[in-house]
XYZ file of C-alpha atoms in Angstrom:
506
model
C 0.710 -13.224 20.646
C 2.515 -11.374 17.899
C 1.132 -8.266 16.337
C 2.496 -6.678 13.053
C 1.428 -4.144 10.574
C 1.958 -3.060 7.237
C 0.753 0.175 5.545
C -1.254 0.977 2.817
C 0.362 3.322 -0.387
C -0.376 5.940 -2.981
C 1.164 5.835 -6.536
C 2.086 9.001 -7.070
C 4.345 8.332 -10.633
C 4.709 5.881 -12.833
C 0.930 4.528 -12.728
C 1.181 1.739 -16.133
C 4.963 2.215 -16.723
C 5.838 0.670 -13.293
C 4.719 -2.875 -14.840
C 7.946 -2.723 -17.500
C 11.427 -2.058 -16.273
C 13.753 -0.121 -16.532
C 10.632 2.502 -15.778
C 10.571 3.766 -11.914
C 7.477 4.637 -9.524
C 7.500 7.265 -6.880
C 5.274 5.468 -4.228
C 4.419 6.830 -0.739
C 3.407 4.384 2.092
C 0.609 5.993 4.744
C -0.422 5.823 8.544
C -3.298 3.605 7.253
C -2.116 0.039 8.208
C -3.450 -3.654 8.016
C -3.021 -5.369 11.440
C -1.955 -9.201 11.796
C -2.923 -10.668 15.212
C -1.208 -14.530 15.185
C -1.491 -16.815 18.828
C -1.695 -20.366 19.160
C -5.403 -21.694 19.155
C -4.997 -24.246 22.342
C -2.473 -23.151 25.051
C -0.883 -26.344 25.047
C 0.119 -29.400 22.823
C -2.899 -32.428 23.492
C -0.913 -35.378 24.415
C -2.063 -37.143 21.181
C -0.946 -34.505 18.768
C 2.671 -36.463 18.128
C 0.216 -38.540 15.895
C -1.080 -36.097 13.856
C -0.748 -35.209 10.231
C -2.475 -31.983 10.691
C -2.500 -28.761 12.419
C -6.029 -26.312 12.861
C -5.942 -22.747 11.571
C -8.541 -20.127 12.206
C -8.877 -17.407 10.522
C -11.114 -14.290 11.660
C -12.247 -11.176 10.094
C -13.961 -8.766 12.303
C -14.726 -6.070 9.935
C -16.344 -8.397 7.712
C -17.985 -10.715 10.629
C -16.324 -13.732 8.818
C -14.745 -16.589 10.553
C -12.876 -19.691 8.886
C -11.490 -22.007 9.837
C -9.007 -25.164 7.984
C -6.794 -27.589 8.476
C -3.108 -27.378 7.222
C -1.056 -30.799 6.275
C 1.974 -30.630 8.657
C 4.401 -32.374 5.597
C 2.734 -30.375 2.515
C 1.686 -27.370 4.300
C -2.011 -28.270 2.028
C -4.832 -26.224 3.795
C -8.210 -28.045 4.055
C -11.161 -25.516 4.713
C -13.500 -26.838 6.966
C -15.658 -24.313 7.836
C -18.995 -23.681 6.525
C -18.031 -20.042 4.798
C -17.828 -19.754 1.017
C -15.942 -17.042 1.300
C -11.943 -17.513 1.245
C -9.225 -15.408 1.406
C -6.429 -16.571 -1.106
C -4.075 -13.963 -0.023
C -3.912 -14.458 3.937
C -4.700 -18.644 2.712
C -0.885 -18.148 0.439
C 0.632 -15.816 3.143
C 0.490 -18.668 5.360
C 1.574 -21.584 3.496
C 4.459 -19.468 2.299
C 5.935 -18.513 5.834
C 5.658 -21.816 6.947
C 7.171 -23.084 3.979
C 9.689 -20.389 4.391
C 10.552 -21.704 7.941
C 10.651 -25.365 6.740
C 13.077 -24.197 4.199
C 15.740 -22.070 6.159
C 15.472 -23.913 9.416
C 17.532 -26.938 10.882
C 16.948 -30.388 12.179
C 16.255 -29.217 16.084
C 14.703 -25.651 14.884
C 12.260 -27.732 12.917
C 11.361 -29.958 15.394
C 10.544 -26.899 17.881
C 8.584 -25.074 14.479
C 6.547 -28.407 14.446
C 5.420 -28.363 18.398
C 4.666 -24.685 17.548
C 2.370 -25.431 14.769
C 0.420 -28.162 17.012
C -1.304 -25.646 19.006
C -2.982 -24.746 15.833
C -2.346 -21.005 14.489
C -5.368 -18.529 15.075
C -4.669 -15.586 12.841
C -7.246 -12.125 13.269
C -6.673 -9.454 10.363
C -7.876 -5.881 11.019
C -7.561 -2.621 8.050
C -7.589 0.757 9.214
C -10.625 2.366 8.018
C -9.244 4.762 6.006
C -8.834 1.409 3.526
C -12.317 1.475 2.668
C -15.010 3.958 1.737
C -17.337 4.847 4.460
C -19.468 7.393 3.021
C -22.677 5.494 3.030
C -22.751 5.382 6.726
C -21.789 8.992 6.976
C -24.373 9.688 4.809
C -27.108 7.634 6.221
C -26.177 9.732 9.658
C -26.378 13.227 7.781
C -22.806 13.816 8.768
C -21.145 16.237 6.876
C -18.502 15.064 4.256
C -15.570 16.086 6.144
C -12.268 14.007 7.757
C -13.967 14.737 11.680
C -16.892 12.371 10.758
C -14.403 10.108 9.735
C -12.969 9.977 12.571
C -16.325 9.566 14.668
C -16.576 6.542 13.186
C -15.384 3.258 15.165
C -11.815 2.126 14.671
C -12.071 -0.813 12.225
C -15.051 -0.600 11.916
C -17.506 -2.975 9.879
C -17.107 -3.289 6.151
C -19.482 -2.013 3.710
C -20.587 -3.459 0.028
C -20.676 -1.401 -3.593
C -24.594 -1.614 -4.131
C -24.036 -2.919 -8.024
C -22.112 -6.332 -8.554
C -19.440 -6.597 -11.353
C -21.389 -8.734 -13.775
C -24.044 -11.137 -13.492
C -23.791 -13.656 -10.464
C -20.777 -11.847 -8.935
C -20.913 -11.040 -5.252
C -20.410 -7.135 -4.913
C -17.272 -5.875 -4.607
C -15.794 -4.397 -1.285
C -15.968 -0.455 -1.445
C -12.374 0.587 -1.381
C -10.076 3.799 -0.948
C -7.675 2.235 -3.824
C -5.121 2.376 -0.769
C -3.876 -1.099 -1.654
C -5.653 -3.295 1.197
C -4.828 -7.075 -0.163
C -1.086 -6.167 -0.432
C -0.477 -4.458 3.194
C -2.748 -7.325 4.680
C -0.495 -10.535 2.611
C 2.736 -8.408 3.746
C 1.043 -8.262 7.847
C 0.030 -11.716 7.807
C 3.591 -12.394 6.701
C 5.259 -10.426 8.747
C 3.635 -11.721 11.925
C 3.851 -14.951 10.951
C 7.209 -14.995 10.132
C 8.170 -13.239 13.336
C 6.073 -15.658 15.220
C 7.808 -18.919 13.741
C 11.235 -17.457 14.517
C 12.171 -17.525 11.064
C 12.922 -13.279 11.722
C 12.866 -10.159 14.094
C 11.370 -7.205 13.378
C 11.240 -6.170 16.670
C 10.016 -2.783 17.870
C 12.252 -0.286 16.352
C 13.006 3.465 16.387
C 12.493 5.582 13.621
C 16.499 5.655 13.389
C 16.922 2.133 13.760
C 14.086 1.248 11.480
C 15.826 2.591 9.031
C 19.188 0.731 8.983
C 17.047 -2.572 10.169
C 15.300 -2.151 6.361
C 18.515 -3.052 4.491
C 18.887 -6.433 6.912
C 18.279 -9.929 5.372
C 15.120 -10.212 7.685
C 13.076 -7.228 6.136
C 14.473 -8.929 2.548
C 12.886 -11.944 3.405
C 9.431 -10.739 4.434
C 9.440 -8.957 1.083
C 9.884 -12.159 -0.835
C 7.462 -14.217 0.509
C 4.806 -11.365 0.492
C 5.461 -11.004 -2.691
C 5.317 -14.507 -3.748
C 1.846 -14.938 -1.987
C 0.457 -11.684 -2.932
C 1.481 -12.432 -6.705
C 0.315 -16.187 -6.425
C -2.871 -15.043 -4.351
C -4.186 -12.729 -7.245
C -3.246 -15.029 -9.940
C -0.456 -12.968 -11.773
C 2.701 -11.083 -11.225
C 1.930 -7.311 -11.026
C 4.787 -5.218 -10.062
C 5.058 -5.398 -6.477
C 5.430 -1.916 -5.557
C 2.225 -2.317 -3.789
C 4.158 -4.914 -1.628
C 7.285 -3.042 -1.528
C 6.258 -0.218 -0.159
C 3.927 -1.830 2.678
C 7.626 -3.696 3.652
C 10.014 -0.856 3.223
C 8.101 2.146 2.990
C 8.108 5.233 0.804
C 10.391 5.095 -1.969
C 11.391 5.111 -5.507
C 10.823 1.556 -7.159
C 11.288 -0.478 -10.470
C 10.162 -3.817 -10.311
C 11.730 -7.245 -10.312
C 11.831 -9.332 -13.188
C 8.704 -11.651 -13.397
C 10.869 -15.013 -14.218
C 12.127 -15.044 -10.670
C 8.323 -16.253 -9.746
C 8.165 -18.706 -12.536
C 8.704 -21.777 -10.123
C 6.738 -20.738 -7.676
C 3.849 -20.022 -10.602
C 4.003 -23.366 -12.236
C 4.889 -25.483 -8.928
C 7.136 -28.812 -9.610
C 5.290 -32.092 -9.522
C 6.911 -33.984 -6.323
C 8.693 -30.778 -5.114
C 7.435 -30.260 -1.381
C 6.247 -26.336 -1.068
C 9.157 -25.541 1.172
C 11.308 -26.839 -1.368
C 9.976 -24.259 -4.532
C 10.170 -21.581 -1.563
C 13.587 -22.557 -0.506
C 14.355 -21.564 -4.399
C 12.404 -18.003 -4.829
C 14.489 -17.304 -1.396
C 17.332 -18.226 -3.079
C 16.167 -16.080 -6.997
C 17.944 -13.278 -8.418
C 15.633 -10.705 -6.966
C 16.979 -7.607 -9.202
C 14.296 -4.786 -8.255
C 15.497 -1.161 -6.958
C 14.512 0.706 -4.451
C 15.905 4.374 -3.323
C 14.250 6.064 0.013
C 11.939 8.839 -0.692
C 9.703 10.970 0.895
C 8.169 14.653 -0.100
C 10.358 17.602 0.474
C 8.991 19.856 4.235
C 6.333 20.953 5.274
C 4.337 19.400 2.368
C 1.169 17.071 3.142
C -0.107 14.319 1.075
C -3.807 14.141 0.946
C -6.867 12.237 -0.380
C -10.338 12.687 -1.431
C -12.663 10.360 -2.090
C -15.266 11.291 -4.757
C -17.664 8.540 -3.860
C -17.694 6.657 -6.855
C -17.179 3.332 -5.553
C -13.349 2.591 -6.866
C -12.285 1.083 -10.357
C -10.925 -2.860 -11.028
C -7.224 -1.870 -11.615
C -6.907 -5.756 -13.356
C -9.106 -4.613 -15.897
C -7.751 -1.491 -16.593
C -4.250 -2.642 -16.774
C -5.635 -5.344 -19.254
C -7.420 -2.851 -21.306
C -4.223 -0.296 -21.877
C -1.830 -3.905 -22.491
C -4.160 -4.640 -25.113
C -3.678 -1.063 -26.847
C -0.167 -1.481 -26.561
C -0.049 -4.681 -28.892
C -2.606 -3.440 -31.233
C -0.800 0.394 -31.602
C 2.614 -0.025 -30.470
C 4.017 2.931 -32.153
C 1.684 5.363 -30.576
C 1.754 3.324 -27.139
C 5.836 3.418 -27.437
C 5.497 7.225 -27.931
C 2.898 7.810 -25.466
C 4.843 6.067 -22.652
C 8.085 7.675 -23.232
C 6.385 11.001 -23.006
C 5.079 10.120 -19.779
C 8.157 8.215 -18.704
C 10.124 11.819 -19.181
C 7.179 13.859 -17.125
C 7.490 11.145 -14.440
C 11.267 11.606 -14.298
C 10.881 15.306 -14.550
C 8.330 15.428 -11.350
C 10.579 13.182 -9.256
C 13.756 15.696 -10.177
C 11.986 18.497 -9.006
C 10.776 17.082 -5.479
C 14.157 16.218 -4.969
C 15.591 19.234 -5.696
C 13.216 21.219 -3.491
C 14.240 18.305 -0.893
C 18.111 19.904 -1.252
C 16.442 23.646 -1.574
C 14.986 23.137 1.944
C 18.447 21.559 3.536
C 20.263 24.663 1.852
C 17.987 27.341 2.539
C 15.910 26.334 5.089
C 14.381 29.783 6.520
C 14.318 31.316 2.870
C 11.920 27.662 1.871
C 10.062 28.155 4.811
C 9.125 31.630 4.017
C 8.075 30.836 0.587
C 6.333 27.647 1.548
C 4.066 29.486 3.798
C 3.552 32.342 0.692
C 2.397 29.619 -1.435
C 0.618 27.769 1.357
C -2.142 31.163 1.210
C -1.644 32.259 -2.313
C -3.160 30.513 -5.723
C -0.222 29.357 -7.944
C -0.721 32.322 -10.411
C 0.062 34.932 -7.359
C 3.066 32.628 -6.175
C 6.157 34.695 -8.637
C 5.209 37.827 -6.806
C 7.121 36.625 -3.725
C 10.178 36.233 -6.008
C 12.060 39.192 -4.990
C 15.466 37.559 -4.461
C 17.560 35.145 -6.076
C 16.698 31.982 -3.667
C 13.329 32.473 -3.647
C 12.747 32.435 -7.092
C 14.790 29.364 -7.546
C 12.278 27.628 -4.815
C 9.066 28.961 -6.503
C 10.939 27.731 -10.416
C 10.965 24.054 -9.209
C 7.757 24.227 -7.359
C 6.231 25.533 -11.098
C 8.711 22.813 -12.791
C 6.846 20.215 -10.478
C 3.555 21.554 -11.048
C 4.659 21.687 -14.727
C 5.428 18.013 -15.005
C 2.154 16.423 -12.870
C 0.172 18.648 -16.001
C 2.254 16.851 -18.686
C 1.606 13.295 -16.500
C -2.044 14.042 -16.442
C -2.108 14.710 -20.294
C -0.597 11.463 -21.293
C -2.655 9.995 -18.657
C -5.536 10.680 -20.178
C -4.487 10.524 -23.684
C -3.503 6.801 -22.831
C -7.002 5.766 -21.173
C -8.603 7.633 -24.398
C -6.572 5.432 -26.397
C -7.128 2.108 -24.885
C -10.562 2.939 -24.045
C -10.727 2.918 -20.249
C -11.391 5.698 -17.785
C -7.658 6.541 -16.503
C -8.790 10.077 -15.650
C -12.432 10.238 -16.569
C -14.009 13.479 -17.139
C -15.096 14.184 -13.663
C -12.249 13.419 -12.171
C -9.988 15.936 -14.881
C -12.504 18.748 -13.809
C -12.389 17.816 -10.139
C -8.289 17.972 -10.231
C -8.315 20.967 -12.403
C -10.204 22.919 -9.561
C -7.621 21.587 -7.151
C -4.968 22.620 -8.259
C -6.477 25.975 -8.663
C -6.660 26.327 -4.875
C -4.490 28.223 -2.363
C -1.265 25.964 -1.234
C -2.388 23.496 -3.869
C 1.187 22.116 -5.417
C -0.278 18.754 -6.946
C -3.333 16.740 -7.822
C -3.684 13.460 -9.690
C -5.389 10.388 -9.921
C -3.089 7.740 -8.211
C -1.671 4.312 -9.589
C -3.883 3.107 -12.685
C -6.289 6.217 -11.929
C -10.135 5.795 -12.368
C -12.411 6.734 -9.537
C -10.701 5.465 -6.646
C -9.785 8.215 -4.395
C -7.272 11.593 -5.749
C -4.302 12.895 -4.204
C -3.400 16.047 -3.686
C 0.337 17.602 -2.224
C -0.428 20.728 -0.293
C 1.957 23.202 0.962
C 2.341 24.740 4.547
C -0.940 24.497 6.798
C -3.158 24.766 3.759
C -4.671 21.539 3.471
C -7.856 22.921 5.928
C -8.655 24.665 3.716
C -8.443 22.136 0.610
C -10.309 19.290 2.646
C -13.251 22.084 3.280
C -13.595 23.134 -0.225
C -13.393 19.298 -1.479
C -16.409 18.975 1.139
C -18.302 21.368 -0.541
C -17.867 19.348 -4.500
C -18.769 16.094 -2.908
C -15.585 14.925 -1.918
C -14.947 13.534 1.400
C -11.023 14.273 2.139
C -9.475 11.144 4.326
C -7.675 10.605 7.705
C -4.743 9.425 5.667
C -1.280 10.863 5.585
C 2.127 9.884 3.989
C 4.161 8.025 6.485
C 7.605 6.759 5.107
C 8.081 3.582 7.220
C 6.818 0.363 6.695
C 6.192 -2.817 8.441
C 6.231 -2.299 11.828
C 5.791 -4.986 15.086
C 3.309 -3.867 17.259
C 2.795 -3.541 21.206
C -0.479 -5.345 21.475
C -4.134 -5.782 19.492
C -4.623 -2.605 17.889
C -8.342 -2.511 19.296
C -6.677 -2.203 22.676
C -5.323 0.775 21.884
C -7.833 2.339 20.334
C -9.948 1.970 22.950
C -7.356 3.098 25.540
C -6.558 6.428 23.181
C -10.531 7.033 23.042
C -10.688 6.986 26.906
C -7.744 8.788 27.330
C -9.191 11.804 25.139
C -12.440 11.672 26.999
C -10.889 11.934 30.268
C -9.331 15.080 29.195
């Protein structure tokens, strides 16, 4: 059994302008990870299976009590679905093919005859999100729980999946109620990843934090990221920017997408081309996207609320604002490169507070923990030397710039017509950034009502997730972590379980 995960992310910059290079995105990856459990379904090869032209798959969803199951063509890698469930899952369905294609394509004559034993015993694949993926207030609700992150965590790990209560337009099955936390592209980049790992085509092997590091710029973590990509793009029936993808791979960083041709023969397919053969190619594209580390300066804490209102359909939205660029392109031009200089502006200041904190490190901490029990308009009073005031100028220059991102923000969804920060949302932020240790608040990625963010300074976020409690909001479990796909011990459930006894027993 092989067990890897993949985290979920928050847009923090560059929501819209991430879709067009040369424009970058500041996106943080989170503890909130999609599991990937992959084993063989029968323990051994049946005698008769040299004969066969096809392999069996199942595929199980706990959360969601779903089960399916298929079978995949050993020499086109087709899968067959031959269980009795509508419901199918195009992006674990394309994370599959791919790998195996992948393997097919980079492996030789005696690897693939080993790959091909392997994929007799059939390929049972269990996917499990973190809760903090979806929105659980219903249930916390229906127990009179208090809107706060502790009945969050009373709840079940992965625990089962609720439904919005309105459907998206008439005979639509309702939508999944999500966190905005990016679920499909963490799960496509697990199910790769395990897969992958499983087939022998890499090894992402249990890592340290150090090591992780250096193993992210190795050809293995490269490939993972290509063929997530290339099924989560295929899977969803366009090619978005990845940085959803990107991050769940390599974690939090700064990120301009890859040009969209290097898909274009995966997209179209090539009559008589086997699968591993157009895979072989995207392997071997001119993948030209950037990525830079990141993560938020000390003793800062990323945090999120979730206002209840069900989530927003980011496709639609990004549709709605490409169609106000063609009809207004003058004001869209303008409007972007506004934003596209607050964006840079906000990612100059975190990283200069990042070298503040290296330089002066007791001097940040002191004014850190000023700010951290002060509103912003109280903060200058601490200035009463030359370092702190340059500290509490580029904490106002980054408060300064997430202002100027909300403005455009909004003036762009007000433009194209579509809720990018709607009304209750604006007042919402306004009132958090008003608070004590408040640095930041914004809607994330293509905004809407999906859950906010909010960067909080020193041990102030208590306070923040008790005062969003009390406007309705119910603050999350989640928090930035800056490393991505990870292989795991063992079935996550496991250790949940263990952890839960472990804490009673004390």
């Amino acid at each position: 059994m092989e067990v890897a995960s993949a985290p979920g992310k928050v847009l923090i910059t560059g929501g819209y302008l991430i879709l067009e290079r040369p424009n970058a995105g500041i996106v943080l990856s989170t503890n909130a990870r999609f599991y990937a459990i992959v084993k063989p379904l029968y323990e051994e090869v049946k005698p008769e299976s040299w004969a066969w032209a096809w392999t069996d798959v199942k595929l199980t969803s706990p959360q969601l009590s779903r089960e399916s199951t298929y079978k995949m063509s050993l020499k086109h890698l087709m899968l067959q679905s031959v269980s009795s469930s509508e419901s199918r899952n195009p992006f674990v369905e394309h994370g599959l093919q791919y790998a195996v294609a992948a393997a097919h394509a980079m492996f030789d004559k005696n690897k693939k005859e080993i790959l091909h034993k392997l994929l007799l015993q059939g390929l049972d694949i269990t996917i499990l999100g973190c809760n903090d993926f979806y929105s659980y207030r219903n249930q916390i609700e229906a127990r009179g729980l208090p809107l706060v992150p502790e009945s969050l965590a009373s709840l079940p790990p992965f625990a089962s999946i609720t439904f919005n209560d309105e459907s998206n337009g008439e005979n639509c099955k309702p939508e999944i109620a999500k966190t905005g936390l990016g679920s499909s592209a963490a799960m496509t980049t697990a199910v790769v990843a395990a897969l992958l790992h499983y087939l022998g085509v890499v090894n992402i092997s249990y890592l340290s934090k150090d090591q992780w590091r250096e193993k992210t710029e190795s050809m293995d973590f490269h490939i993972v990221h290509i063929i997530a990509q290339t099924a989560h793009c295929i899977a969803q029936g366009k090619v978005g920017s990845g940085f959803d993808v990107s991050s769940a791979v390599y974690g939090s960083q700064r990120y301009v997408r890859f040009s969209p041709e290097v898909l274009s023969f995966a997209q179209v397919g090539v009559k008589g081309l086997l699968l591993q053969d157009v895979i072989g190619d995207t392997l071997k594209g001119k993948w030209d996207h950037e990525r830079t580390k990141f993560c938020l300066p000390p003793l800062m804490t990323l945090l999120l609320g979730e206002p209840g209102s069900g989530g927003s359909s980011t496709p639609s939205m990004v549709g709605a604002v490409k169609s106000w660029q063609k009809s207004d392109p003058q004001k869209s031009q303008e409007t972007w490169r506004h934003l596209s200089e607050a964006n840079s502006d906000l990612e100059t200041q975190l990283h200069m507070l990042s070298r503040l904190a290296d330089k002066h490190w007791d001097v940040y901490k002191c004014v850190i923990e000023y700010c951290s029990v002060h509103k912003s308009n109280e903060w200058m009073q601490h200035a009463t030397e030359p370092n702190k005031e340059a500290i509490l100028r580029t904490l106002f220059g980054a408060r300064d710039a997430m202002l100027r991102i909300r403005h455009h923000m909004r003036q762009m969804g007000e433009s194209a017509g579509v809720p990018i920060e709607p009304e209750s949302q604006t007042h919402l932020l306004d009132t958090t950034m008003d608070m004590e240790g408040v640095l930041l608040a914004g809607v994330p990625g293509a905004g809407g009502f999906d859950a906010i963010f909010a960067i909080t300074l020193g041990d102030s976020d208590n306070n923040v997730t008790k005062t969003w409690s009390g406007l309705n909001v119910l603050a999350l479990l989640v928090r930035e972590d800056p490393h991505g796909i990870s292989l795991e011990s063992g079935d996550p459930r496991t250790r949940e379980i263990t952890s839960a006894v472990s804490s009673l027993h004390v």
